[in-house]
GROMACS .gro file of C-alpha atoms in nm:
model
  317
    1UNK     CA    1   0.000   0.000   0.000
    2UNK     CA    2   0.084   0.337  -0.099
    3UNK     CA    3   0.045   0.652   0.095
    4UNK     CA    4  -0.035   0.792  -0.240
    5UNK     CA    5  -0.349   0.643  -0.262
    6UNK     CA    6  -0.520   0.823  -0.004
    7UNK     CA    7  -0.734   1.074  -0.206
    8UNK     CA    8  -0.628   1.371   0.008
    9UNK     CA    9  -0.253   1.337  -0.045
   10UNK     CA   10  -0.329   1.307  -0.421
   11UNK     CA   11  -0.555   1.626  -0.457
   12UNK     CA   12  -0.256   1.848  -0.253
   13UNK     CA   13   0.004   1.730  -0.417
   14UNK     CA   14  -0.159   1.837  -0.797
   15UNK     CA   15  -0.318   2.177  -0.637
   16UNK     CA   16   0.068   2.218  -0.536
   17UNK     CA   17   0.184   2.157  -0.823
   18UNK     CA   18  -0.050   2.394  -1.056
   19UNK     CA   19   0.036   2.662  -0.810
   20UNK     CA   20   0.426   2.583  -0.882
   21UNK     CA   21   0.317   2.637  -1.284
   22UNK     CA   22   0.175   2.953  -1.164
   23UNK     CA   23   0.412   3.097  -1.022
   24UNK     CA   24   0.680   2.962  -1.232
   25UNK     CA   25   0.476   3.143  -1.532
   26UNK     CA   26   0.488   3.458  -1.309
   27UNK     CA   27   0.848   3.401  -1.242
   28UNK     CA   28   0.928   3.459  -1.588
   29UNK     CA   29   0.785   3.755  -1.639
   30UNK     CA   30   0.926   3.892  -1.307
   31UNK     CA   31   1.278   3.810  -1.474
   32UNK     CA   32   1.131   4.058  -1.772
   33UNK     CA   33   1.018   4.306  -1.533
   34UNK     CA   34   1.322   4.346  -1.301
   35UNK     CA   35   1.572   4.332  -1.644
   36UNK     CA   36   1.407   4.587  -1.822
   37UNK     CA   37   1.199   4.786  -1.561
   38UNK     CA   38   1.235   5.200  -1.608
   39UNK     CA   39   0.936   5.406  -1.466
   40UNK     CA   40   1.108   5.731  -1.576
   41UNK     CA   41   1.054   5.607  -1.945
   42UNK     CA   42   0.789   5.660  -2.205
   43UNK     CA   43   0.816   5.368  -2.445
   44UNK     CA   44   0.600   5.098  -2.571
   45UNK     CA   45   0.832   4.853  -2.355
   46UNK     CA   46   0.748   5.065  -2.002
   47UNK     CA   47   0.418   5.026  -2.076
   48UNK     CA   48   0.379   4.678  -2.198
   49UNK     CA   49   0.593   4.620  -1.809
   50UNK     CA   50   0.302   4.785  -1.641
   51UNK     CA   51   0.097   4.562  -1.778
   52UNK     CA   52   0.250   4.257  -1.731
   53UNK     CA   53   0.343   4.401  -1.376
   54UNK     CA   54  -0.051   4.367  -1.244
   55UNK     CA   55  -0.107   4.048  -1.434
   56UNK     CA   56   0.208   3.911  -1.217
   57UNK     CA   57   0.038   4.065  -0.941
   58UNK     CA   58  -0.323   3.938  -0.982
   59UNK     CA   59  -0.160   3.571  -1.071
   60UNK     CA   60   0.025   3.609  -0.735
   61UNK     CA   61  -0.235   3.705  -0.517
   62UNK     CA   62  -0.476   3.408  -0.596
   63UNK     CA   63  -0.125   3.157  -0.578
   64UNK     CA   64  -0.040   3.311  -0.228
   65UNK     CA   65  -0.381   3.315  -0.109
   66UNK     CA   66  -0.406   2.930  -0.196
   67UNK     CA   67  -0.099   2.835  -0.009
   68UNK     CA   68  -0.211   2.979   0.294
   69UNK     CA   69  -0.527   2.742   0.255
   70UNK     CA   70  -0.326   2.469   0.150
   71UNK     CA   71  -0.126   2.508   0.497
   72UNK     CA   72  -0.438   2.451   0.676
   73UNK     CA   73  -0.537   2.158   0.461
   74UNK     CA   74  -0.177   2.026   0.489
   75UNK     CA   75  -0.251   1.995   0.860
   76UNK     CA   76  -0.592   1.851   0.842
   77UNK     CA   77  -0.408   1.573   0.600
   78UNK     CA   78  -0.164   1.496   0.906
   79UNK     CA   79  -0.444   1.417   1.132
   80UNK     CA   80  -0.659   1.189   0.856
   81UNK     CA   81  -0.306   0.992   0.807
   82UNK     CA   82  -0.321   0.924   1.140
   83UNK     CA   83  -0.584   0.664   1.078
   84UNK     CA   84  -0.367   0.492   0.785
   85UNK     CA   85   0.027   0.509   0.957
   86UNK     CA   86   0.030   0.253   1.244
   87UNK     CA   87   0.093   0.332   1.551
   88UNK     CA   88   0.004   0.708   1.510
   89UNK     CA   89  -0.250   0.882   1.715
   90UNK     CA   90  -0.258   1.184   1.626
   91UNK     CA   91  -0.079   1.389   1.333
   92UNK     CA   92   0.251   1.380   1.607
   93UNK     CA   93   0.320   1.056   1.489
   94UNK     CA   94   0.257   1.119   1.100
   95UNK     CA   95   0.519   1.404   1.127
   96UNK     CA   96   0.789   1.227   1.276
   97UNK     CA   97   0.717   0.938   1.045
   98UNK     CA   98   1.062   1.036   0.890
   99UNK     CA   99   1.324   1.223   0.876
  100UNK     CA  100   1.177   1.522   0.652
  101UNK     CA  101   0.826   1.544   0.843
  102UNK     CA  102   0.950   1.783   1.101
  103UNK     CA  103   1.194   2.020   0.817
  104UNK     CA  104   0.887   2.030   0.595
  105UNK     CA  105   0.633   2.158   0.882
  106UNK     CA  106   0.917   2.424   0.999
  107UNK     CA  107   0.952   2.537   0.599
  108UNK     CA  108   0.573   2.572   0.543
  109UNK     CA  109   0.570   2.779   0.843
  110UNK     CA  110   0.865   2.983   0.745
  111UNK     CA  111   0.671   3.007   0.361
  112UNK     CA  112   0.407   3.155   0.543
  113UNK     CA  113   0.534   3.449   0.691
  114UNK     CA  114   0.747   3.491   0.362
  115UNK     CA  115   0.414   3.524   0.168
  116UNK     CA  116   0.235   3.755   0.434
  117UNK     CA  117   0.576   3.976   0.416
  118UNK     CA  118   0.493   3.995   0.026
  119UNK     CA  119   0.192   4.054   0.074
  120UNK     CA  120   0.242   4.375   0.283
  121UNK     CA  121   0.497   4.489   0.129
  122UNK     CA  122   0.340   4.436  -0.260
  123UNK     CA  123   0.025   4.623  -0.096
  124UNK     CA  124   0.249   4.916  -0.029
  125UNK     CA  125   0.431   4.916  -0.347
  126UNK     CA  126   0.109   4.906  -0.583
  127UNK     CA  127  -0.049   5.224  -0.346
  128UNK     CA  128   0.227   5.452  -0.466
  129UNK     CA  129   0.176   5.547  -0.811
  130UNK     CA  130   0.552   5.489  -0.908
  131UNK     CA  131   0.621   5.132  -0.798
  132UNK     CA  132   0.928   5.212  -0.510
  133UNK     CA  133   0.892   4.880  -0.420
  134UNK     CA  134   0.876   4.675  -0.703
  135UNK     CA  135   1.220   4.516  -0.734
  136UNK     CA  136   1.277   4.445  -0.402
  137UNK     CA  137   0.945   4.248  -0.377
  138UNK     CA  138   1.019   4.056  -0.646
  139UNK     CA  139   1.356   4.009  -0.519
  140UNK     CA  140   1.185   3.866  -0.214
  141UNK     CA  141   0.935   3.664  -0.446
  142UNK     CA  142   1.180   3.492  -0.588
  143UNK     CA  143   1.381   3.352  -0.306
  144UNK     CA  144   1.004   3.280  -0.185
  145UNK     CA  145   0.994   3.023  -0.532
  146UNK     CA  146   1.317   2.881  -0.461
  147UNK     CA  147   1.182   2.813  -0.129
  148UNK     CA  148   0.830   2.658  -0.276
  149UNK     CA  149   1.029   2.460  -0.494
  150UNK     CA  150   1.217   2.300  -0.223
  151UNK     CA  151   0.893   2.278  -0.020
  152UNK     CA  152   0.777   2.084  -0.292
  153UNK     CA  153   1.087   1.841  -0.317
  154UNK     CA  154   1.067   1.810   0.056
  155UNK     CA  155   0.699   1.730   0.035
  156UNK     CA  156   0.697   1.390  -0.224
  157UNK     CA  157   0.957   1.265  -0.032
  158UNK     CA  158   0.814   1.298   0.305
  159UNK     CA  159   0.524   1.148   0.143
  160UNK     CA  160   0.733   0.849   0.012
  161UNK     CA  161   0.915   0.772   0.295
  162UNK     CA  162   0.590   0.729   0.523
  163UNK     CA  163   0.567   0.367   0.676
  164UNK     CA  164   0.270   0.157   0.651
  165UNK     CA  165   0.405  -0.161   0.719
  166UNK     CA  166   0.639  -0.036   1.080
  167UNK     CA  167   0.442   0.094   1.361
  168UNK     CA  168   0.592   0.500   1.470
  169UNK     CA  169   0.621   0.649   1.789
  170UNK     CA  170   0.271   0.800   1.853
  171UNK     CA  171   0.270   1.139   2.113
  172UNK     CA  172   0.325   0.992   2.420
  173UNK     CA  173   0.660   0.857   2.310
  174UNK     CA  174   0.792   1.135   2.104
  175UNK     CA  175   0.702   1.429   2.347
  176UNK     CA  176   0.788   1.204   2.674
  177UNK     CA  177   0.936   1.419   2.981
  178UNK     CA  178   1.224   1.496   3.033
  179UNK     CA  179   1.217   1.744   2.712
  180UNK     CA  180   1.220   2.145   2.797
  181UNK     CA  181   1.505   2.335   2.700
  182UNK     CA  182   1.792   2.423   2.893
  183UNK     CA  183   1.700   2.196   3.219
  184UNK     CA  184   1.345   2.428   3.254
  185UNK     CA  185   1.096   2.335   3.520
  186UNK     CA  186   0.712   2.395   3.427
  187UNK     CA  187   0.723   2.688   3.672
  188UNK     CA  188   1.000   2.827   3.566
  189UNK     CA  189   0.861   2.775   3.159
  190UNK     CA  190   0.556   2.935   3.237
  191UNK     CA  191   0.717   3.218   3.451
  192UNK     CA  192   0.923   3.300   3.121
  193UNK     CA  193   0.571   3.262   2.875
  194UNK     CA  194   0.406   3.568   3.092
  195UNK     CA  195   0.695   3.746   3.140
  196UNK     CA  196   0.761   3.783   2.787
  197UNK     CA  197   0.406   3.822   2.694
  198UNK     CA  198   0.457   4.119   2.925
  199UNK     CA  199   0.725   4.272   2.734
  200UNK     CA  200   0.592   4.219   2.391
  201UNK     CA  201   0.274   4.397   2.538
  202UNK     CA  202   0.454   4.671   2.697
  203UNK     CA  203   0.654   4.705   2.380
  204UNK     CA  204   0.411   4.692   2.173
  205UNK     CA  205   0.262   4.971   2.296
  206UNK     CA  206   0.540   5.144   2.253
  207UNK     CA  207   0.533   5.082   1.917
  208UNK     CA  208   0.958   4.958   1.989
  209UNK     CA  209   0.935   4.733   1.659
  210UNK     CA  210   1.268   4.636   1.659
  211UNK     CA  211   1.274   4.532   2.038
  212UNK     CA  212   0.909   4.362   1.980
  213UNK     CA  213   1.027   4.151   1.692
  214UNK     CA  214   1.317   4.012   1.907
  215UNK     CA  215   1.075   3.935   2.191
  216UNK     CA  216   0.831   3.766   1.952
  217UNK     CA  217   1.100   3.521   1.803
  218UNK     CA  218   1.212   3.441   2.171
  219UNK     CA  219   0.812   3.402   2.296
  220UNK     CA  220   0.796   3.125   1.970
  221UNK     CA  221   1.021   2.929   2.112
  222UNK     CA  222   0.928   2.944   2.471
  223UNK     CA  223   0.530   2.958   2.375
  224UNK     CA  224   0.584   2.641   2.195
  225UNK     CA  225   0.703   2.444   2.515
  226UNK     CA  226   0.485   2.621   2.706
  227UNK     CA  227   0.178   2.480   2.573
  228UNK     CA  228   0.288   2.145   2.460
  229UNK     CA  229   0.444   2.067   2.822
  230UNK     CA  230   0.199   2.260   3.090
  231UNK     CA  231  -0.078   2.403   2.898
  232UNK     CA  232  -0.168   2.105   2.711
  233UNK     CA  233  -0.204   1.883   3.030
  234UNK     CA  234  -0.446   2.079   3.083
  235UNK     CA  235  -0.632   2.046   2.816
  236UNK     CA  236  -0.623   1.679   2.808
  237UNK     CA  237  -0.706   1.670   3.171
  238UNK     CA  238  -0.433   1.391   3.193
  239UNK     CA  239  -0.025   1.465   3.365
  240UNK     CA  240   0.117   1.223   3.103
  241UNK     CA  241  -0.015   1.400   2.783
  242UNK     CA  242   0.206   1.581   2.596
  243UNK     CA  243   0.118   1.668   2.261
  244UNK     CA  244   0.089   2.023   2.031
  245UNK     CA  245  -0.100   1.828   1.800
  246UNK     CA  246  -0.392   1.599   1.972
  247UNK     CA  247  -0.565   1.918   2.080
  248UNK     CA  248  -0.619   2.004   1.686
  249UNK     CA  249  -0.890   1.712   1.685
  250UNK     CA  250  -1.234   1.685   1.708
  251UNK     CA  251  -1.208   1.532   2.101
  252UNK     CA  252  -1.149   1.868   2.222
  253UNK     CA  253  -1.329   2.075   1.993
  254UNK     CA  254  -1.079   2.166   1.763
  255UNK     CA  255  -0.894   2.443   2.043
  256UNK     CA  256  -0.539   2.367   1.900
  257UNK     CA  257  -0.659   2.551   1.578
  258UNK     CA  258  -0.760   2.859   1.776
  259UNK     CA  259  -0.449   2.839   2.020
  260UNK     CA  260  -0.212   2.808   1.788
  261UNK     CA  261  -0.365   3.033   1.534
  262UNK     CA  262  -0.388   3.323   1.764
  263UNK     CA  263  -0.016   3.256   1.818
  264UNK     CA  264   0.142   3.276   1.516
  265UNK     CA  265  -0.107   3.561   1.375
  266UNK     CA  266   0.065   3.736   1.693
  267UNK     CA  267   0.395   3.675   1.658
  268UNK     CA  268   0.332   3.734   1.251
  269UNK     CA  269   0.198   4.060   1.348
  270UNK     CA  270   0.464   4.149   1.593
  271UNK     CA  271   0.747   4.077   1.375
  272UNK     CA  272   0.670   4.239   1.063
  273UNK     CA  273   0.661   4.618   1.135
  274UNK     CA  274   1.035   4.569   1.193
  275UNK     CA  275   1.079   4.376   0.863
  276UNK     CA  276   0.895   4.614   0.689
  277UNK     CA  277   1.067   4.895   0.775
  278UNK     CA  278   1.372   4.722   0.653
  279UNK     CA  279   1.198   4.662   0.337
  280UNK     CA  280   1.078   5.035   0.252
  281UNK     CA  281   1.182   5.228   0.522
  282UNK     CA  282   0.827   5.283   0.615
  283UNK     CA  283   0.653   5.278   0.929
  284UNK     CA  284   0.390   5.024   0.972
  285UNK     CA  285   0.351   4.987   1.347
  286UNK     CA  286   0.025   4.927   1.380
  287UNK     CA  287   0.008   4.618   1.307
  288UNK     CA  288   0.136   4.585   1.680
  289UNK     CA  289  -0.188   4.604   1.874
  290UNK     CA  290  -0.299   4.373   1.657
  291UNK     CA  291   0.017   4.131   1.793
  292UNK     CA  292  -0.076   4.210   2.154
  293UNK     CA  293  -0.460   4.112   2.099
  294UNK     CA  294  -0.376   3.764   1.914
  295UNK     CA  295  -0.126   3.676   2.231
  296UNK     CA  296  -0.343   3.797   2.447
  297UNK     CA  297  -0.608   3.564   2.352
  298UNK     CA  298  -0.371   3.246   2.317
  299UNK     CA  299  -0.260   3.339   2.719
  300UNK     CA  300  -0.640   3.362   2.775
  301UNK     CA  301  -0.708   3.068   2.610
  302UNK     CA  302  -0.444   2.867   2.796
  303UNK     CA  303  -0.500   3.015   3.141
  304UNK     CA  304  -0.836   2.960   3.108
  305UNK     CA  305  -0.821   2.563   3.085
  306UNK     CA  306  -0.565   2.573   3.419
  307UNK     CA  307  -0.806   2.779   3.606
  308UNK     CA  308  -1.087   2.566   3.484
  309UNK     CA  309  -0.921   2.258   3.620
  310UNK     CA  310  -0.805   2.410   3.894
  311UNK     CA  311  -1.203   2.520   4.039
  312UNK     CA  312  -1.266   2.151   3.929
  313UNK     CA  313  -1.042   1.940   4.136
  314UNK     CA  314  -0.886   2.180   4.382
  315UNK     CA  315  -0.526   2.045   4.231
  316UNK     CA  316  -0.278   2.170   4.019
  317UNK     CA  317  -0.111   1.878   3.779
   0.00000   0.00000   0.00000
């Protein structure tokens, strides 16, 4: 048995693959553009450019848009597999399957906030009337491709290299204590996840982009253990359940999606003012509050479901 022969594998793999036509075809003309590109001049070239500049853009738009959705399909894929690798409960198994499950979530990701960069910054290039932007966000398009195209190498063979015959390590096995960084405890973990949540807030009020975007990175990282190693517990309502992925499922009404949602919209909004201003030298710092409300809600989230249990059993776990 195949792993290509589950229907949803088959449909994202050919949607990816148009898309990589797409922008391949766009790609092309974005060679064109940046070669020949003049706004100062008059002729029939210029022109034909200009053109060919929003038909890039209107092609790139709809292929961006669609690998945000695909992200979110990708993920729903990981938990269906679950039912088809054995030994896998939950899409934690599925991912560490093989050696390129893990590299190929992280690039997605990293794709991601590439394409929401582009899209910010081609938003601001298009609402000036001479294009300051345009090379530079084709610059950044392009290294966006190279990275789509290795996405895509990534993805057939994680795909391929999926056992169906050998059982994998489900959750409890491949996020078993002891596993937070540096020798953390869980107090000391989630001492660090509200102390920086703190800072971003505080900084993000005071619109500090460059000191919010280093905070942001640092609260990935700890918000990640965090949540998979004392939040989750309790979500699961169980000491020995340590998972960032079981909490996506239907079981507990589908609260991973919001948790982790609200997390990386925050720490997307809270590091791209910085980037941005990199980019074009313009000031787009209020995109922080909107940062400060998505983290807010994932700490809401999370604290809620401690408190919860907390009124519940009179016990901490």
């Amino acid at each position: 048995m195949s792993i290509f022969l589950s229907n949803e594998i088959i449909v994202f793999l050919l949607i990816e693959l148009i898309l990589i036509v797409l922008m391949a075809i766009s790609q092309v003309n974005i060679v064109s553009i940046l070669r020949h590109w003049d706004f100062d001049a008059t002729t029939p070239l210029q022109y034909a450019l200009e053109k060919k500049n929003y038909l890039v853009n209107t092609i790139l738009y709809f292929t961006v848009t669609c690998k945000v959705i695909l992200f979110l399909f990708f993920i729903q894929s990981l938990n269906s597999l679950a039912g088809i690798v054995p030994g896998a409960m939950c899409s934690a198994g599925v991912v560490g399957s093989n050696h390129y499950g893990n590299a190929l979530l992280l690039l997605k990701l990293l794709l991601i906030f590439g394409f929401g960069l582009w899209l910010i910054v081609n938003k601001l290039d298009l609402a000036s009337i001479t294009f300051p932007y345009l090379k530079r966000k084709y610059l950044l398009f392009t290294l966006l491709f190279v990275g789509v195209l290795g996405e895509f190498v990534l993805e057939i063979l994680y795909f391929s290299n999926i056992p169906l015959t050998v059982p994998v390590f489900c959750c409890s096995v491949v996020f078993q204590a002891p596993k937070l960084p540096f020798g953390y405890t869980q107090t000391l973990l989630v001492l660090f996840f509200y102390t920086l949540l703190g800072a971003i807030v505080l900084f993000n009020t005071l619109k500090q982009t460059m000191a919010s975007f280093t905070c942001n990175l640092l609260f990935l990282f700890i918000a990640y253990y965090a949540i998979t190693y004392f939040f989750g517990l309790y979500i699961y309502e169980m000491p020995n359940h340590k998972c960032p992925y079981c909490m996506l499922q239907k079981e507990y009404y589908y609260i991973g999606y919001l948790i982790w949602g609200s997390l990386f919209l925050g720490i997307f909004f809270g590091i791209m003012p910085f980037l941005i201003e990199r980019i074009t030298k313009k000031s787009y710092v209020h995109l922080l509050k909107y940062s400060s409300i998505c983290l807010l809600i994932t700490a809401i989230v999370c604290s809620f479901y401690v408190v919860r249990y907390y009124f519940m059993t009179g016990v901490l776990l």
